[in-house]
């Protein structure tokens, strides 16, 4: 849709390759043009199809359907299911027909019936989007619903809404996308990027589709249409090939497939729904139809939503204006009222800054230019601007000096209160670029070598062009904002004038009161004379009045007693019929379409009943209804007196009416119905009191109708409130359930930081109960060394209405220190008032310790690996350099050093792997009942050769008992302990390996509590140099040795005992060492007798 010429948009003379185009001439539907890819789809060369008739290609039934459609509105039947024989195989297509002047375009897209059957249920696909659209209150909400639902339906990577502005530019106002894509939200595009031809195309053809931007265009054969002698108009074609500039633009965006849906509001292009995908993507015709339908549905909603938003904004401005008028009318000082609430004056016209100039005072509110610049601006306005109100969205174009303060004052709304005294108000708006928010990290994928002419076709370049067009320009002032300022001026001037006129008005009122009093005395005298002469008439009228009041009291009592409208109406007509002695009294309800029916009726015996009979609109024509709506009545004394039209006389005869009296029932300025009295047997002169009675009764009925409707409305509101309360309780229960089960602490604090709620995890971290935490501040538990610094940062975040995250030491009530991660977010009312904060607290003590252990482990492993590697590198380096070429014995020594260090490396890696698998749980111990003596002898036999080399004796005291162990793991444990004993024992000494059964309640050395189960205690005792007492626990750690030189002199990795401890602990046992320096050491470990007995 980039700005390029008419030909590339409307007459490209080629199509995209995912379908076929046939151009037909009526009436025989002869093929005049065809796309060049028919062989791929039909197995027929395109030249062979030319001049043939369509009916030769498809079935007779399908041909008949198309002919019938062309006789009416052809687009209603799209798509048409077509089947074409391709080399004795039926190929299914979706056929889409369009009419271009005297030509018919038939587009064929291959059908995948399985996919379309699974994907498409029109009602199912639109049901949820339509429901969500109805819930949306604003245009922003509506747009977000559409992009979300269309992406859900189509599966595109990104769906966005591009809105066109009045000046032809546009921007992205809504977006839904996959997580790995950068956002386009807030990006704008220059008006020059979309030509008028492209806009007109979007108005005529609502949907555009490119499944693969790397497609090869398929040419039409022939290029010039034989009928029109011109290139084919393809504006309605879905398969139409698109502009190469637009294709390059998409490639530069990294887009491989796209679909667009035009949004038409008020016969103008309001915007475009744009769908993008990073790889080629085909969308079926049915799914595209759903998206087009949703676009049309959204377009219908746009006008109402825009009107509603504008009306809401007008009402908001009216409310602010009313507040100003009320305050000004009661105040003595106008300036104090205007600046009392700075936000109120700014919101009156939607500005971000304002200047009030009254009585030589200059008051600034919000974001404004400097005072010196303001004074110069006021002087310029005084000399150049005549009207009392003046607005511009580009002040710098009229007043070049304004460019210096464009960031706060590109737009100006000036209001003159008094030109003589230069009293005025100036409102400012910033440059548009100051308020537009967008992401600046959208990547461009331009291939500069292959497409140098397309380097400007990127979002960045377009955005740059747009920014240049809006430079020195603010958002325009809306009509309602200007009117709001104008009405403020009128109110101010009016109030000031009113105060000046109050004294003269008081004088005039006194004169009027004197004249009125004189006239009242004269009138009272005349009335007294008249009353004396009318006494007898008054007595008659009084009796009638008593009857009327009795009737009104009865009806009023019925209204108070019951809110049932049907009961009230029936009581009323019965009472009136009895009082007037009329043949029939009824309440006639007028419906919205002009028809009506009697909904309450009272009749004399033998009189025809017309209750519930529906009468047409002609019974009471529009001129009658207008008369009744204005309170008019109708009294007919006799249908035979010639006053009534013949057609109405016939109608009155049918319902047996001779005379009638009609009084309107008006409910809230609407003609709700009529109260009618009929005399059926004879004529009747209706009396004034009878007319008055029916009028009063009609008024009472109107009240009853209103009360009944209010009652029904209250009942409905009560049901809705009960439902809302139930939902609120359910929501609160869900929140508490989630909070109570959370492994992260959750708390609420008031605006002063005092706890109002804590969940169990938060209570556990603070070491207090829920009641103990109430009223305490969350900062009370911070470590004193960090409290002031963290509190200051939190207050900073609160001032800026932002969230707060920090790590800190927490001291609970018991004095225990834990490292915690804190996070808080503000809770504000819809009016922006701070209610408090919601926060989380997470104990990260163990994770910090684990991280430290990992770092230490990596450091040690690096050191242990570096030592043998250094020796290997040095030895091999000397050999490689030929230093010992003539000293073969020394060369062999160097090789022996390298081999020894290599073996050490292998042992180190194997030990690390073994320890890692044990501690991570990746090694599964296969436990079984096994003889303890066999394991001890197996381990001793394996190490006996090593012992004999070092002139050391191995002595084994076996114990014959079944233990529950993994045999290989226990042999490895014995072997590691025996190997260590051999390394550190002097020549000629003895190493003792023994085992014994420990029964219940027998305490053993090195254990802190009495065992409750039987187990076996094994020991390996040597006569070595011994272990210092401060090393007895640390030697079971990783890379731990009593003397650092042992690693070099004795060999070993420092991991053997760590492996032993892991094996024994996984068997549910314990391992420890006892030693006396200079006398030797003994290593103990325990193992269970059964699989269910675990030592604590």
PDB file of C-alpha atoms in Angstrom, residues 208-354:
ATOM      1  CA  UNK A 208      -5.896  -8.107   0.894  1.00  0.00           C
ATOM      2  CA  UNK A 209      -3.822 -11.286   1.217  1.00  0.00           C
ATOM      3  CA  UNK A 210      -0.201 -12.236   0.440  1.00  0.00           C
ATOM      4  CA  UNK A 211       0.645 -15.755   1.702  1.00  0.00           C
ATOM      5  CA  UNK A 212       4.308 -15.512   0.597  1.00  0.00           C
ATOM      6  CA  UNK A 213       6.091 -12.224  -0.186  1.00  0.00           C
ATOM      7  CA  UNK A 214       8.769 -14.130  -2.124  1.00  0.00           C
ATOM      8  CA  UNK A 215       6.257 -15.317  -4.718  1.00  0.00           C
ATOM      9  CA  UNK A 216       7.009 -15.204  -8.449  1.00  0.00           C
ATOM     10  CA  UNK A 217       4.207 -13.240 -10.237  1.00  0.00           C
ATOM     11  CA  UNK A 218       2.171 -15.226 -12.743  1.00  0.00           C
ATOM     12  CA  UNK A 219       1.370 -13.191 -15.884  1.00  0.00           C
ATOM     13  CA  UNK A 220      -2.046 -13.010 -17.531  1.00  0.00           C
ATOM     14  CA  UNK A 221      -2.336 -14.414 -21.048  1.00  0.00           C
ATOM     15  CA  UNK A 222      -2.808 -12.240 -23.028  1.00  0.00           C
ATOM     16  CA  UNK A 223      -1.606  -9.128 -21.174  1.00  0.00           C
ATOM     17  CA  UNK A 224      -4.206  -6.846 -22.823  1.00  0.00           C
ATOM     18  CA  UNK A 225      -7.852  -7.800 -22.403  1.00  0.00           C
ATOM     19  CA  UNK A 226      -9.386  -8.574 -25.826  1.00  0.00           C
ATOM     20  CA  UNK A 227     -12.747  -7.049 -24.876  1.00  0.00           C
ATOM     21  CA  UNK A 228     -11.685  -3.711 -23.379  1.00  0.00           C
ATOM     22  CA  UNK A 229      -8.386  -3.395 -25.317  1.00  0.00           C
ATOM     23  CA  UNK A 230      -6.891  -2.239 -21.993  1.00  0.00           C
ATOM     24  CA  UNK A 231      -4.962  -3.899 -19.154  1.00  0.00           C
ATOM     25  CA  UNK A 232      -7.436  -5.759 -16.907  1.00  0.00           C
ATOM     26  CA  UNK A 233      -8.868  -3.836 -13.897  1.00  0.00           C
ATOM     27  CA  UNK A 234      -7.997  -6.211 -11.017  1.00  0.00           C
ATOM     28  CA  UNK A 235      -9.066  -4.010  -8.108  1.00  0.00           C
ATOM     29  CA  UNK A 236     -11.566  -6.624  -6.801  1.00  0.00           C
ATOM     30  CA  UNK A 237      -9.241  -9.611  -7.249  1.00  0.00           C
ATOM     31  CA  UNK A 238      -7.881 -11.359  -4.154  1.00  0.00           C
ATOM     32  CA  UNK A 239      -5.137 -13.056  -6.189  1.00  0.00           C
ATOM     33  CA  UNK A 240      -4.034  -9.747  -7.734  1.00  0.00           C
ATOM     34  CA  UNK A 241      -0.252  -9.251  -7.782  1.00  0.00           C
ATOM     35  CA  UNK A 242       0.846  -6.360  -5.566  1.00  0.00           C
ATOM     36  CA  UNK A 243       3.300  -3.522  -5.983  1.00  0.00           C
ATOM     37  CA  UNK A 244       6.986  -4.573  -5.795  1.00  0.00           C
ATOM     38  CA  UNK A 245       7.583  -1.553  -3.570  1.00  0.00           C
ATOM     39  CA  UNK A 246       5.072  -2.882  -1.057  1.00  0.00           C
ATOM     40  CA  UNK A 247       6.689  -6.334  -1.257  1.00  0.00           C
ATOM     41  CA  UNK A 248      10.109  -4.835  -0.551  1.00  0.00           C
ATOM     42  CA  UNK A 249       8.657  -2.837   2.359  1.00  0.00           C
ATOM     43  CA  UNK A 250       7.342  -6.073   3.896  1.00  0.00           C
ATOM     44  CA  UNK A 251      10.699  -7.793   3.374  1.00  0.00           C
ATOM     45  CA  UNK A 252      12.470  -4.884   5.034  1.00  0.00           C
ATOM     46  CA  UNK A 253      10.185  -5.465   8.038  1.00  0.00           C
ATOM     47  CA  UNK A 254      11.091  -9.164   8.153  1.00  0.00           C
ATOM     48  CA  UNK A 255       7.534 -10.127   7.104  1.00  0.00           C
ATOM     49  CA  UNK A 256       6.969 -13.240   4.963  1.00  0.00           C
ATOM     50  CA  UNK A 257       3.150 -13.276   4.838  1.00  0.00           C
ATOM     51  CA  UNK A 258       0.440 -10.657   5.423  1.00  0.00           C
ATOM     52  CA  UNK A 259      -3.315 -10.080   5.379  1.00  0.00           C
ATOM     53  CA  UNK A 260      -5.143  -6.732   5.660  1.00  0.00           C
ATOM     54  CA  UNK A 261      -8.779  -5.872   6.417  1.00  0.00           C
ATOM     55  CA  UNK A 262     -10.071  -2.343   5.730  1.00  0.00           C
ATOM     56  CA  UNK A 263     -12.127  -0.569   8.404  1.00  0.00           C
ATOM     57  CA  UNK A 264     -14.751   1.664   6.741  1.00  0.00           C
ATOM     58  CA  UNK A 265     -16.625   4.138   8.955  1.00  0.00           C
ATOM     59  CA  UNK A 266     -18.900   6.793   7.480  1.00  0.00           C
ATOM     60  CA  UNK A 267     -17.876   5.761   3.921  1.00  0.00           C
ATOM     61  CA  UNK A 268     -14.280   6.710   4.730  1.00  0.00           C
ATOM     62  CA  UNK A 269     -11.196   4.592   5.349  1.00  0.00           C
ATOM     63  CA  UNK A 270     -10.918   4.758   9.163  1.00  0.00           C
ATOM     64  CA  UNK A 271      -8.037   2.312   9.443  1.00  0.00           C
ATOM     65  CA  UNK A 272      -6.625  -1.103   8.551  1.00  0.00           C
ATOM     66  CA  UNK A 273      -6.281  -4.384  10.443  1.00  0.00           C
ATOM     67  CA  UNK A 274      -2.807  -5.618   9.434  1.00  0.00           C
ATOM     68  CA  UNK A 275      -1.694  -9.242  10.034  1.00  0.00           C
ATOM     69  CA  UNK A 276       1.990 -10.236   9.694  1.00  0.00           C
ATOM     70  CA  UNK A 277       3.847 -13.566   9.815  1.00  0.00           C
ATOM     71  CA  UNK A 278       7.563 -14.279   9.840  1.00  0.00           C
ATOM     72  CA  UNK A 279       7.276 -17.299   7.542  1.00  0.00           C
ATOM     73  CA  UNK A 280       4.948 -17.957   4.582  1.00  0.00           C
ATOM     74  CA  UNK A 281       1.375 -18.658   5.721  1.00  0.00           C
ATOM     75  CA  UNK A 282      -1.766 -19.578   3.803  1.00  0.00           C
ATOM     76  CA  UNK A 283      -5.180 -18.668   5.277  1.00  0.00           C
ATOM     77  CA  UNK A 284      -8.286 -20.358   3.864  1.00  0.00           C
ATOM     78  CA  UNK A 285     -11.006 -18.317   2.144  1.00  0.00           C
ATOM     79  CA  UNK A 286     -13.460 -19.154   4.931  1.00  0.00           C
ATOM     80  CA  UNK A 287     -11.136 -17.849   7.663  1.00  0.00           C
ATOM     81  CA  UNK A 288     -10.497 -14.715   5.587  1.00  0.00           C
ATOM     82  CA  UNK A 289     -14.274 -14.268   5.337  1.00  0.00           C
ATOM     83  CA  UNK A 290     -14.557 -14.428   9.144  1.00  0.00           C
ATOM     84  CA  UNK A 291     -11.863 -11.747   9.489  1.00  0.00           C
ATOM     85  CA  UNK A 292     -13.602  -9.533   6.897  1.00  0.00           C
ATOM     86  CA  UNK A 293     -16.903  -9.966   8.782  1.00  0.00           C
ATOM     87  CA  UNK A 294     -15.250  -8.977  12.069  1.00  0.00           C
ATOM     88  CA  UNK A 295     -13.774  -5.929  10.340  1.00  0.00           C
ATOM     89  CA  UNK A 296     -17.231  -4.907   9.097  1.00  0.00           C
ATOM     90  CA  UNK A 297     -18.727  -5.509  12.563  1.00  0.00           C
ATOM     91  CA  UNK A 298     -15.999  -3.408  14.162  1.00  0.00           C
ATOM     92  CA  UNK A 299     -16.589  -0.608  11.639  1.00  0.00           C
ATOM     93  CA  UNK A 300     -20.266  -0.469  12.672  1.00  0.00           C
ATOM     94  CA  UNK A 301     -19.202  -0.036  16.301  1.00  0.00           C
ATOM     95  CA  UNK A 302     -16.634   2.700  15.626  1.00  0.00           C
ATOM     96  CA  UNK A 303     -19.061   5.585  15.059  1.00  0.00           C
ATOM     97  CA  UNK A 304     -21.038   4.888  18.233  1.00  0.00           C
ATOM     98  CA  UNK A 305     -17.893   4.446  20.293  1.00  0.00           C
ATOM     99  CA  UNK A 306     -16.368   7.703  18.999  1.00  0.00           C
ATOM    100  CA  UNK A 307     -19.606   9.615  19.643  1.00  0.00           C
ATOM    101  CA  UNK A 308     -19.839   8.178  23.133  1.00  0.00           C
ATOM    102  CA  UNK A 309     -16.232   9.028  23.980  1.00  0.00           C
ATOM    103  CA  UNK A 310     -16.700  12.555  22.682  1.00  0.00           C
ATOM    104  CA  UNK A 311     -19.962  12.952  24.657  1.00  0.00           C
ATOM    105  CA  UNK A 312     -18.324  11.628  27.841  1.00  0.00           C
ATOM    106  CA  UNK A 313     -15.519  14.130  27.357  1.00  0.00           C
ATOM    107  CA  UNK A 314     -18.044  16.960  26.821  1.00  0.00           C
ATOM    108  CA  UNK A 315     -19.871  16.001  30.013  1.00  0.00           C
ATOM    109  CA  UNK A 316     -16.581  15.956  31.915  1.00  0.00           C
ATOM    110  CA  UNK A 317     -15.771  19.481  30.678  1.00  0.00           C
ATOM    111  CA  UNK A 318     -19.316  20.625  31.566  1.00  0.00           C
ATOM    112  CA  UNK A 319     -18.883  19.284  35.088  1.00  0.00           C
ATOM    113  CA  UNK A 320     -15.577  21.125  35.552  1.00  0.00           C
ATOM    114  CA  UNK A 321     -17.126  24.259  34.113  1.00  0.00           C
ATOM    115  CA  UNK A 322     -20.104  24.043  36.520  1.00  0.00           C
ATOM    116  CA  UNK A 323     -17.685  23.765  39.435  1.00  0.00           C
ATOM    117  CA  UNK A 324     -15.908  26.925  38.272  1.00  0.00           C
ATOM    118  CA  UNK A 325     -19.160  28.846  37.810  1.00  0.00           C
ATOM    119  CA  UNK A 326     -20.425  27.889  41.250  1.00  0.00           C
ATOM    120  CA  UNK A 327     -17.135  28.815  42.906  1.00  0.00           C
ATOM    121  CA  UNK A 328     -16.827  32.136  41.025  1.00  0.00           C
ATOM    122  CA  UNK A 329     -20.389  33.155  41.873  1.00  0.00           C
ATOM    123  CA  UNK A 330     -19.702  32.725  45.611  1.00  0.00           C
ATOM    124  CA  UNK A 331     -16.174  34.155  45.743  1.00  0.00           C
ATOM    125  CA  UNK A 332     -14.928  37.716  46.056  1.00  0.00           C
ATOM    126  CA  UNK A 333     -11.578  37.137  44.315  1.00  0.00           C
ATOM    127  CA  UNK A 334     -11.681  35.679  40.798  1.00  0.00           C
ATOM    128  CA  UNK A 335      -7.946  34.873  40.697  1.00  0.00           C
ATOM    129  CA  UNK A 336      -8.134  32.723  43.853  1.00  0.00           C
ATOM    130  CA  UNK A 337     -10.879  30.614  42.293  1.00  0.00           C
ATOM    131  CA  UNK A 338      -9.023  30.082  38.995  1.00  0.00           C
ATOM    132  CA  UNK A 339      -5.740  28.946  40.584  1.00  0.00           C
ATOM    133  CA  UNK A 340      -7.153  27.152  43.645  1.00  0.00           C
ATOM    134  CA  UNK A 341      -6.969  23.783  41.863  1.00  0.00           C
ATOM    135  CA  UNK A 342      -4.369  23.921  39.029  1.00  0.00           C
ATOM    136  CA  UNK A 343      -5.426  20.540  37.577  1.00  0.00           C
ATOM    137  CA  UNK A 344      -9.038  21.670  37.261  1.00  0.00           C
ATOM    138  CA  UNK A 345      -8.152  24.679  35.100  1.00  0.00           C
ATOM    139  CA  UNK A 346      -5.898  22.492  32.902  1.00  0.00           C
ATOM    140  CA  UNK A 347      -8.524  19.745  32.529  1.00  0.00           C
ATOM    141  CA  UNK A 348     -11.129  22.331  31.479  1.00  0.00           C
ATOM    142  CA  UNK A 349      -9.555  22.386  27.970  1.00  0.00           C
ATOM    143  CA  UNK A 350      -7.215  19.368  28.106  1.00  0.00           C
ATOM    144  CA  UNK A 351      -4.023  21.428  28.432  1.00  0.00           C
ATOM    145  CA  UNK A 352      -0.716  20.654  30.180  1.00  0.00           C
ATOM    146  CA  UNK A 353       0.104  24.215  31.163  1.00  0.00           C
ATOM    147  CA  UNK A 354      -1.723  27.497  31.744  1.00  0.00           C
TER     148      UNK A 354
END
